[in-house]
Every structure is written in structure tokens, then in C-alpha cells.
mmCIF file of C-alpha atoms and ligand atoms in Angstrom:
data_model
loop_
_atom_site.group_PDB
_atom_site.id
_atom_site.type_symbol
_atom_site.label_atom_id
_atom_site.label_comp_id
_atom_site.label_asym_id
_atom_site.label_seq_id
_atom_site.Cartn_x
_atom_site.Cartn_y
_atom_site.Cartn_z
ATOM 1 C CA MET X 368 0.000 0.000 0.000
ATOM 2 C CA GLU X 369 1.356 3.451 -0.873
ATOM 3 C CA ASP X 370 2.751 5.362 2.097
ATOM 4 C CA PRO X 371 0.443 8.419 2.234
ATOM 5 C CA TRP X 372 2.716 10.739 4.164
ATOM 6 C CA GLN X 373 6.293 10.028 3.020
ATOM 7 C CA LYS X 374 6.141 12.777 0.378
ATOM 8 C CA ALA X 375 4.815 15.277 2.936
ATOM 9 C CA TYR X 376 7.538 14.248 5.392
ATOM 10 C CA ASP X 377 10.312 14.675 2.842
ATOM 11 C CA PHE X 378 8.856 18.009 1.745
ATOM 12 C CA ALA X 379 8.646 19.203 5.373
ATOM 13 C CA VAL X 380 12.362 18.522 5.830
ATOM 14 C CA ALA X 381 13.184 20.598 2.753
ATOM 15 C CA VAL X 382 10.860 23.424 3.839
ATOM 16 C CA ALA X 383 12.354 23.474 7.356
ATOM 17 C CA ARG X 384 15.857 23.864 5.958
ATOM 18 C CA LYS X 385 14.721 26.610 3.555
ATOM 19 C CA ALA X 386 12.962 28.379 6.449
ATOM 20 C CA GLY X 387 16.181 28.240 8.475
ATOM 21 C CA GLU X 388 18.038 29.960 5.645
ATOM 22 C CA ILE X 389 15.355 32.686 5.389
ATOM 23 C CA ARG X 390 15.599 33.178 9.170
ATOM 24 C CA LYS X 391 19.361 33.615 8.855
ATOM 25 C CA ALA X 392 18.861 36.242 6.153
ATOM 26 C CA GLY X 393 16.545 38.037 8.610
ATOM 27 C CA GLU X 394 19.356 38.413 11.140
ATOM 28 C CA SER X 395 20.657 41.494 9.355
ATOM 29 C CA GLU X 396 17.591 43.586 10.176
ATOM 30 C CA ILE X 397 15.585 42.252 13.133
ATOM 31 C CA ARG X 398 12.457 44.304 13.792
ATOM 32 C CA VAL X 399 11.232 43.345 17.279
ATOM 33 C CA MET X 400 7.587 43.557 18.380
ATOM 34 C CA THR X 401 5.764 42.111 21.391
ATOM 35 C CA LYS X 402 2.684 39.891 21.824
ATOM 36 C CA SER X 403 1.182 38.785 25.168
ATOM 37 C CA SER X 404 3.674 40.766 27.248
ATOM 38 C CA THR X 405 6.726 43.016 26.912
ATOM 39 C CA VAL X 406 8.940 39.920 27.059
ATOM 40 C CA ASP X 407 6.911 37.788 24.599
ATOM 41 C CA LEU X 408 8.790 38.787 21.466
ATOM 42 C CA VAL X 409 7.992 38.380 17.779
ATOM 43 C CA THR X 410 9.838 39.729 14.750
ATOM 44 C CA LYS X 411 8.967 40.419 11.138
ATOM 45 C CA THR X 412 11.205 37.414 10.360
ATOM 46 C CA ASP X 413 8.960 35.078 12.431
ATOM 47 C CA GLU X 414 5.941 36.291 10.466
ATOM 48 C CA ARG X 415 7.690 36.145 7.076
ATOM 49 C CA VAL X 416 9.113 32.658 7.639
ATOM 50 C CA GLU X 417 5.722 31.309 8.723
ATOM 51 C CA LYS X 418 4.022 32.802 5.642
ATOM 52 C CA ILE X 419 6.627 31.186 3.373
ATOM 53 C CA ILE X 420 6.307 27.784 5.073
ATOM 54 C CA ILE X 421 2.503 27.806 4.807
ATOM 55 C CA SER X 422 2.455 29.064 1.205
ATOM 56 C CA SER X 423 5.022 26.400 0.202
ATOM 57 C CA LEU X 424 2.869 23.659 1.779
ATOM 58 C CA LYS X 425 -0.310 24.963 0.151
ATOM 59 C CA GLU X 426 1.411 25.163 -3.223
ATOM 60 C CA GLU X 427 2.680 21.582 -2.887
ATOM 61 C CA PHE X 428 -0.438 19.909 -1.455
ATOM 62 C CA GLY X 429 -3.292 22.184 -2.504
ATOM 63 C CA GLU X 430 -4.771 25.372 -1.096
ATOM 64 C CA ASP X 431 -7.438 23.681 1.030
ATOM 65 C CA ALA X 432 -6.088 20.133 1.351
ATOM 66 C CA HIS X 433 -4.734 20.567 4.890
ATOM 67 C CA CYS X 434 -5.338 22.709 7.976
ATOM 68 C CA PHE X 435 -2.710 24.909 9.604
ATOM 69 C CA ILE X 436 -1.867 25.973 13.157
ATOM 70 C CA GLY X 437 0.954 28.514 12.997
ATOM 71 C CA GLU X 438 2.271 30.449 15.988
ATOM 72 C CA GLU X 439 2.122 33.826 14.267
ATOM 73 C CA SER X 440 -1.157 33.164 12.403
ATOM 74 C CA VAL X 441 -2.796 32.313 15.747
ATOM 75 C CA ALA X 442 -1.274 35.461 17.265
ATOM 76 C CA LYS X 443 -3.084 37.400 14.534
ATOM 77 C CA GLY X 444 -6.416 35.761 15.314
ATOM 78 C CA GLU X 445 -6.469 32.530 13.278
ATOM 79 C CA PRO X 446 -8.222 29.688 15.168
ATOM 80 C CA CYS X 447 -6.088 27.201 17.098
ATOM 81 C CA VAL X 448 -8.193 24.065 16.822
ATOM 82 C CA LEU X 449 -6.746 20.585 16.229
ATOM 83 C CA SER X 450 -9.362 18.589 14.293
ATOM 84 C CA ASP X 451 -9.131 15.106 12.740
ATOM 85 C CA LYS X 452 -8.149 16.718 9.428
ATOM 86 C CA PRO X 453 -4.494 16.600 8.315
ATOM 87 C CA THR X 454 -2.989 19.589 10.119
ATOM 88 C CA TRP X 455 0.416 21.280 9.966
ATOM 89 C CA ILE X 456 1.544 22.677 13.356
ATOM 90 C CA ILE X 457 4.255 25.270 12.810
ATOM 91 C CA ASP X 458 6.652 27.355 14.886
ATOM 92 C CA PRO X 459 8.660 29.325 12.336
ATOM 93 C CA VAL X 460 11.246 30.626 14.795
ATOM 94 C CA ASP X 461 11.309 28.729 18.078
ATOM 95 C CA GLY X 462 13.541 30.677 20.435
ATOM 96 C CA THR X 463 12.588 34.125 19.192
ATOM 97 C CA THR X 464 14.124 35.819 22.231
ATOM 98 C CA ASN X 465 17.376 33.959 21.495
ATOM 99 C CA PHE X 466 17.122 35.044 17.851
ATOM 100 C CA VAL X 467 16.704 38.711 18.858
ATOM 101 C CA HIS X 468 19.684 38.525 21.221
ATOM 102 C CA GLY X 469 21.927 36.359 19.072
ATOM 103 C CA PHE X 470 21.886 33.576 21.679
ATOM 104 C CA PRO X 471 22.788 30.539 19.547
ATOM 105 C CA PHE X 472 19.732 28.283 19.912
ATOM 106 C CA VAL X 473 16.970 28.835 17.370
ATOM 107 C CA ALA X 474 14.837 26.186 15.632
ATOM 108 C CA VAL X 475 12.206 25.800 12.946
ATOM 109 C CA SER X 476 9.572 23.323 14.132
ATOM 110 C CA ILE X 477 7.115 21.696 11.705
ATOM 111 C CA ALA X 478 4.750 18.872 12.727
ATOM 112 C CA PHE X 479 1.986 17.106 10.820
ATOM 113 C CA ALA X 480 -0.997 15.567 12.642
ATOM 114 C CA VAL X 481 -3.798 13.341 11.327
ATOM 115 C CA ASN X 482 -6.794 12.402 13.498
ATOM 116 C CA LYS X 483 -5.198 14.483 16.258
ATOM 117 C CA GLU X 484 -2.118 12.178 16.282
ATOM 118 C CA VAL X 485 1.259 13.615 15.265
ATOM 119 C CA GLU X 486 2.290 11.615 12.173
ATOM 120 C CA PHE X 487 5.736 13.190 11.787
ATOM 121 C CA GLY X 488 7.827 16.057 13.102
ATOM 122 C CA VAL X 489 10.845 18.014 11.909
ATOM 123 C CA VAL X 490 12.995 20.349 14.039
ATOM 124 C CA TYR X 491 15.754 22.193 12.209
ATOM 125 C CA SER X 492 18.237 23.525 14.767
ATOM 126 C CA CYS X 493 19.487 26.416 12.671
ATOM 127 C CA LEU X 494 22.716 27.466 14.350
ATOM 128 C CA GLU X 495 23.834 23.856 14.872
ATOM 129 C CA ASP X 496 22.693 23.048 11.308
ATOM 130 C CA LYS X 497 21.111 19.812 12.603
ATOM 131 C CA MET X 498 17.898 18.316 11.240
ATOM 132 C CA TYR X 499 16.003 16.336 13.878
ATOM 133 C CA LYS X 500 13.113 14.299 12.497
ATOM 134 C CA ALA X 501 10.803 11.376 13.183
ATOM 135 C CA ARG X 502 7.849 9.581 11.659
ATOM 136 C CA LYS X 503 5.374 7.551 13.713
ATOM 137 C CA GLY X 504 6.654 3.982 13.963
ATOM 138 C CA LYS X 505 9.826 4.653 11.982
ATOM 139 C CA GLY X 506 12.368 5.912 14.521
ATOM 140 C CA ALA X 507 13.951 9.295 15.263
ATOM 141 C CA PHE X 508 16.997 10.781 13.597
ATOM 142 C CA CYS X 509 19.458 13.674 13.784
ATOM 143 C CA ASP X 510 20.408 14.292 10.195
ATOM 144 C CA ASP X 511 20.443 10.628 9.145
ATOM 145 C CA GLU X 512 21.812 9.142 12.361
ATOM 146 C CA PRO X 513 19.324 7.269 14.610
ATOM 147 C CA ILE X 514 18.889 8.893 18.036
ATOM 148 C CA GLN X 515 17.900 7.318 21.343
ATOM 149 C CA VAL X 516 16.965 8.737 24.766
ATOM 150 C CA SER X 517 19.295 8.310 27.745
ATOM 151 C CA ASP X 518 19.135 4.965 29.607
ATOM 152 C CA MET X 519 19.723 6.711 32.949
ATOM 153 C CA LYS X 520 17.320 5.626 35.721
ATOM 154 C CA ASP X 521 19.043 7.486 38.580
ATOM 155 C CA ILE X 522 17.564 10.992 39.053
ATOM 156 C CA ASN X 523 20.691 11.950 41.021
ATOM 157 C CA LYS X 524 22.757 11.441 37.849
ATOM 158 C CA SER X 525 20.371 13.311 35.532
ATOM 159 C CA ILE X 526 20.188 16.705 33.833
ATOM 160 C CA ILE X 527 16.706 18.227 33.719
ATOM 161 C CA ILE X 528 15.589 21.050 31.417
ATOM 162 C CA SER X 529 12.965 23.588 32.371
ATOM 163 C CA GLU X 530 12.137 27.054 31.074
ATOM 164 C CA HIS X 531 10.634 30.062 32.801
ATOM 165 C CA GLY X 532 8.559 31.143 29.791
ATOM 166 C CA THR X 533 7.254 34.658 29.220
ATOM 167 C CA ASP X 534 4.770 35.070 32.090
ATOM 168 C CA ARG X 535 6.253 37.340 34.739
ATOM 169 C CA SER X 536 3.293 37.311 37.174
ATOM 170 C CA PRO X 537 4.783 36.919 40.694
ATOM 171 C CA GLU X 538 2.636 33.928 41.705
ATOM 172 C CA LYS X 539 3.646 31.950 38.598
ATOM 173 C CA VAL X 540 7.318 32.950 38.752
ATOM 174 C CA THR X 541 7.408 31.877 42.416
ATOM 175 C CA LYS X 542 6.021 28.428 41.534
ATOM 176 C CA ILE X 543 8.395 28.067 38.558
ATOM 177 C CA PHE X 544 11.502 28.814 40.611
ATOM 178 C CA SER X 545 10.314 26.892 43.667
ATOM 179 C CA THR X 546 9.891 23.856 41.374
ATOM 180 C CA MET X 547 13.343 24.379 39.875
ATOM 181 C CA GLN X 548 14.889 24.689 43.354
ATOM 182 C CA LYS X 549 13.223 21.464 44.569
ATOM 183 C CA ILE X 550 14.372 19.543 41.497
ATOM 184 C CA LEU X 551 17.900 20.957 41.657
ATOM 185 C CA CYS X 552 18.150 19.934 45.318
ATOM 186 C CA ILE X 553 16.932 16.346 44.849
ATOM 187 C CA PRO X 554 19.829 16.617 43.851
ATOM 188 C CA VAL X 555 20.271 16.291 40.128
ATOM 189 C CA HIS X 556 23.486 16.846 38.174
ATOM 190 C CA GLY X 557 22.086 20.070 36.719
ATOM 191 C CA LEU X 558 19.252 22.184 35.350
ATOM 192 C CA ARG X 559 19.483 23.565 31.829
ATOM 193 C CA GLY X 560 17.357 25.394 29.277
ATOM 194 C CA SER X 561 18.129 26.293 25.660
ATOM 195 C CA GLY X 562 15.345 28.887 25.347
ATOM 196 C CA THR X 563 13.562 26.870 22.664
ATOM 197 C CA ALA X 564 11.189 24.050 23.562
ATOM 198 C CA ALA X 565 11.713 22.306 20.233
ATOM 199 C CA THR X 566 15.461 22.137 20.835
ATOM 200 C CA ASN X 567 14.899 21.019 24.442
ATOM 201 C CA MET X 568 12.760 18.117 23.186
ATOM 202 C CA CYS X 569 15.552 17.111 20.791
ATOM 203 C CA LEU X 570 18.053 17.173 23.659
ATOM 204 C CA VAL X 571 15.833 14.638 25.467
ATOM 205 C CA ALA X 572 15.603 12.553 22.281
ATOM 206 C CA THR X 573 19.391 12.432 21.823
ATOM 207 C CA GLY X 574 20.000 11.468 25.469
ATOM 208 C CA ALA X 575 21.869 14.704 26.220
ATOM 209 C CA VAL X 576 19.405 15.320 29.076
ATOM 210 C CA GLU X 577 16.939 13.030 30.852
ATOM 211 C CA ALA X 578 13.835 15.252 30.850
ATOM 212 C CA PHE X 579 12.291 18.582 29.860
ATOM 213 C CA PHE X 580 9.096 19.928 31.399
ATOM 214 C CA GLU X 581 7.275 23.218 31.050
ATOM 215 C CA ILE X 582 3.917 24.767 31.933
ATOM 216 C CA GLY X 583 2.970 27.483 29.466
ATOM 217 C CA ILE X 584 4.444 26.186 26.216
ATOM 218 C CA HIS X 585 2.199 26.044 23.132
ATOM 219 C CA CYS X 586 1.350 23.172 20.784
ATOM 220 C CA TRP X 587 3.531 24.661 18.021
ATOM 221 C CA ASP X 588 6.571 24.703 20.337
ATOM 222 C CA ILE X 589 6.431 20.975 21.049
ATOM 223 C CA ALA X 590 4.333 19.121 18.427
ATOM 224 C CA ALA X 591 7.340 18.069 16.337
ATOM 225 C CA GLY X 592 9.397 17.329 19.466
ATOM 226 C CA VAL X 593 6.661 15.053 20.803
ATOM 227 C CA ILE X 594 7.034 12.494 17.999
ATOM 228 C CA ILE X 595 10.827 12.852 17.991
ATOM 229 C CA VAL X 596 10.991 12.054 21.741
ATOM 230 C CA LYS X 597 8.503 9.166 21.411
ATOM 231 C CA GLU X 598 10.301 7.624 18.440
ATOM 232 C CA ALA X 599 13.614 7.961 20.314
ATOM 233 C CA GLY X 600 12.123 5.789 23.069
ATOM 234 C CA GLY X 601 10.987 8.529 25.443
ATOM 235 C CA ILE X 602 7.646 9.256 27.074
ATOM 236 C CA LEU X 603 5.250 12.216 27.343
ATOM 237 C CA LEU X 604 3.034 12.924 30.361
ATOM 238 C CA ASP X 605 0.953 15.777 31.744
ATOM 239 C CA VAL X 606 2.626 17.669 34.619
ATOM 240 C CA ASP X 607 0.182 15.955 37.023
ATOM 241 C CA GLY X 608 1.255 12.502 35.819
ATOM 242 C CA GLY X 609 -1.853 12.006 33.680
ATOM 243 C CA PRO X 610 -1.941 11.462 29.916
ATOM 244 C CA PHE X 611 -0.194 14.061 27.758
ATOM 245 C CA ASP X 612 -2.520 16.479 25.918
ATOM 246 C CA LEU X 613 -0.910 18.454 23.077
ATOM 247 C CA MET X 614 -3.288 21.403 23.452
ATOM 248 C CA SER X 615 -3.064 21.715 27.268
ATOM 249 C CA ARG X 616 0.136 23.849 27.382
ATOM 250 C CA ARG X 617 1.591 21.462 29.998
ATOM 251 C CA MET X 618 4.148 18.788 29.300
ATOM 252 C CA VAL X 619 6.762 16.458 30.769
ATOM 253 C CA SER X 620 9.010 14.693 28.255
ATOM 254 C CA ALA X 621 11.474 12.173 29.649
ATOM 255 C CA ASN X 622 13.666 9.194 28.842
ATOM 256 C CA ASN X 623 11.582 6.893 31.066
ATOM 257 C CA GLU X 624 8.662 6.830 33.505
ATOM 258 C CA LEU X 625 10.907 6.594 36.586
ATOM 259 C CA ILE X 626 12.579 9.957 35.870
ATOM 260 C CA ALA X 627 9.298 11.532 34.692
ATOM 261 C CA LYS X 628 7.378 10.545 37.828
ATOM 262 C CA ARG X 629 10.230 11.671 40.111
ATOM 263 C CA ILE X 630 10.253 15.211 38.734
ATOM 264 C CA ILE X 631 6.447 15.340 38.561
ATOM 265 C CA LYS X 632 6.453 14.968 42.363
ATOM 266 C CA GLU X 633 8.239 18.333 42.602
ATOM 267 C CA ILE X 634 6.256 20.346 40.016
ATOM 268 C CA GLU X 635 4.113 23.125 41.500
ATOM 269 C CA ILE X 636 1.284 23.385 38.982
ATOM 270 C CA PHE X 637 -0.304 26.711 38.045
ATOM 271 C CA PRO X 638 -3.238 27.271 35.668
ATOM 272 C CA VAL X 639 -2.711 28.169 32.005
ATOM 273 C CA GLY X 640 -5.380 28.538 29.316
ATOM 274 C CA ARG X 641 -5.515 25.747 26.723
ATOM 275 C CA ASP X 642 -4.336 26.435 23.180
ATOM 276 C CA ASP X 643 -7.775 25.411 21.880
ATOM 277 C CA ALA X 644 -9.741 27.440 24.447
ATOM 278 C CA PRO X 645 -12.463 29.571 22.789
ATOM 279 C CA ALA X 646 -11.144 33.055 22.006
ATOM 280 C CA GLU X 647 -12.063 35.581 24.702
ATOM 281 C CA LYS X 648 -14.853 37.868 23.478
HETATM 282 O O1 LIG J 1367 8.053 32.051 21.474
HETATM 283 P P1 LIG J 1367 8.975 31.003 20.949
HETATM 284 O O2 LIG J 1367 10.384 31.441 20.923
HETATM 285 O O3 LIG J 1367 8.501 30.426 19.642
HETATM 286 O O4 LIG J 1367 8.834 29.762 21.999
HETATM 287 C C1 LIG J 1367 9.496 29.749 23.256
HETATM 288 C C2 LIG J 1367 9.448 28.330 23.764
HETATM 289 O O5 LIG J 1367 10.137 27.506 22.852
HETATM 290 C C3 LIG J 1367 10.096 28.222 25.152
HETATM 291 O O6 LIG J 1367 10.017 26.898 25.631
HETATM 292 C C4 LIG J 1367 9.350 29.111 26.107
HETATM 293 O O7 LIG J 1367 9.914 29.006 27.387
HETATM 294 C C5 LIG J 1367 9.426 30.548 25.613
HETATM 295 O O8 LIG J 1367 8.680 31.355 26.500
HETATM 296 C C6 LIG J 1367 8.831 30.702 24.201
HETATM 297 O O9 LIG J 1367 7.453 30.418 24.252
HETATM 298 MG MG1 LIG J 1368 8.114 28.421 20.138
#
């Protein structure tokens, strides 16, 4: 039987690389704007790269063949609803704050979901020039090398990634840093954060770290990373230990359940609105 999504997967890899090159060209004149807060940055490059990705996909597969969830389209009012229809979930510049500051971790993240299940994901880590990718049931790769999560089961010998996000409300910041302090003092070998969720997920998938968790990320930040972590042998859970929900803006990705459940014990949960929550009137 013909493989229905191989062509889309191969095309997504090519588009991600092209998008990375367009992003690089945008470095020369970065025009910074803000979204939900003064520290939630977006640039004209983010918007331009997303437009080019979406128009390339529409040109290749047909104007109305697929649905799209793009970070910057949603920011401009497009709906963020994951239906059963084939849907591209796109973060054109993951690590925008890094991009603005020249901090060397920026990624293009492109995922493709069918029946609400991520079929494949591509994360192009631009500055490293590494293409992370995975298809459901077919393994995870960095460039063309297979990747595998860490086999570490001892939390005391683990590195954990978390991010503080863009919400600066005191009650949330307190919970974020209290959680980080409790995890650091388990103790673990270290806490890290690249500033881009997509890259953080790939670091779990390659075994460079044992886990990455965050409350407040968006589906476009992690959709590609989800399938890359799973196909590298990792697991995804909600921050309360329940089943992972791509649209919930809460996520624990880890090399195994032992590590995941140990850090979940320390996470101080705070409420965040779902990605697919009805738009406020
Ligand atoms: O906005 P962006 O650079 O695409 O995505 C970023 C995420 O990748 C990161 O995990 C999060 O902590 C940042 O607040 C920001 O949301
Ligand atoms: Mg992002």
C-alpha cells in the first residue's frame, strides 16, 4: 500500500531547511515587536518565515487540502483548533528571544498531525545546522543518524531542562523557581534550558538530558518534538502525571517513567489557558 505521508515528510524537511536559511537572512535587520507581554517577542522574520512555510505547503499539497496551526497566524487571530483533518503545526522561529539577542539556539519546528495524532515532526536547529526528524513507527533521527533517549534511571545522575517562559506574574514565577529549586536539590546533576522548547525536546531525544518539562508552552513549540521524543524511546506525560494532551500547554518529556514521575512529584502546577480554548470575546 502506498505510504500516504512520506512525500509530505520529505517536503517538510526541505521546507524546514529553507525556512532556516530565510531566518538567517533576517538576522541582518531584526524588527522586534511584542505579543502577550513586553517579554513575549515576535519579529517580522517570524511572520515572514511562517508565511513562506505555509504558502510552500499549500502550493505543494493544494490550497485547502490541509489545515494549519501557525504560531504567528494564531497570534493574529487565526483559530487554534486541532481537528481530525491533516494539520500542519508550525513554529517558524522557536527561540525568538534567542534570535533577537543572538543567543545561539533557534529552531524551525514543523509537525503534521492526522486524526489528532502527530504523524511526523521536523525540528531544524538552525545554528547547529542539525535536522532532527521522526515519523510515527519509523524511529527518530538527527540528520540521518538514529537517536535514542538516555538509559539513565538514577535521578541523582540526571540533567533536567525547564524554562521560565514569558509570564512574569509573581505567583507563577514563584512556583516556577520553587519547582526548579526542589528539582535541583533532589539533587540532580544540573538544570538547563536552551530557550527553545523544540530544541529542548531534541536534547531529550538524543540522550543529552533526561527530561524537559514546562507549563505554558504552546502546541507549536512541542508538536514536532513530541514524535521525535517518542520515536527515540521517550515518554510524554501531563505535569500531574496524567496522559499528555498536546493542546493543554503542559508537558513532561522524559527518557523513562521513573525519571518523569520523580520530577512530577516536585512540580508546583499553576493554571494556564488551553491552546484550543475559545477566544475571549
Ligand atoms: O516564542 P517562541 O520562541 O517560539 O517559543 C518559546 C518556547 O520555545 C520556550 O520553551 C518558552 O519558554 C518561551 O517562553 C517561548 O514560548
Ligand atoms: Mg516556540
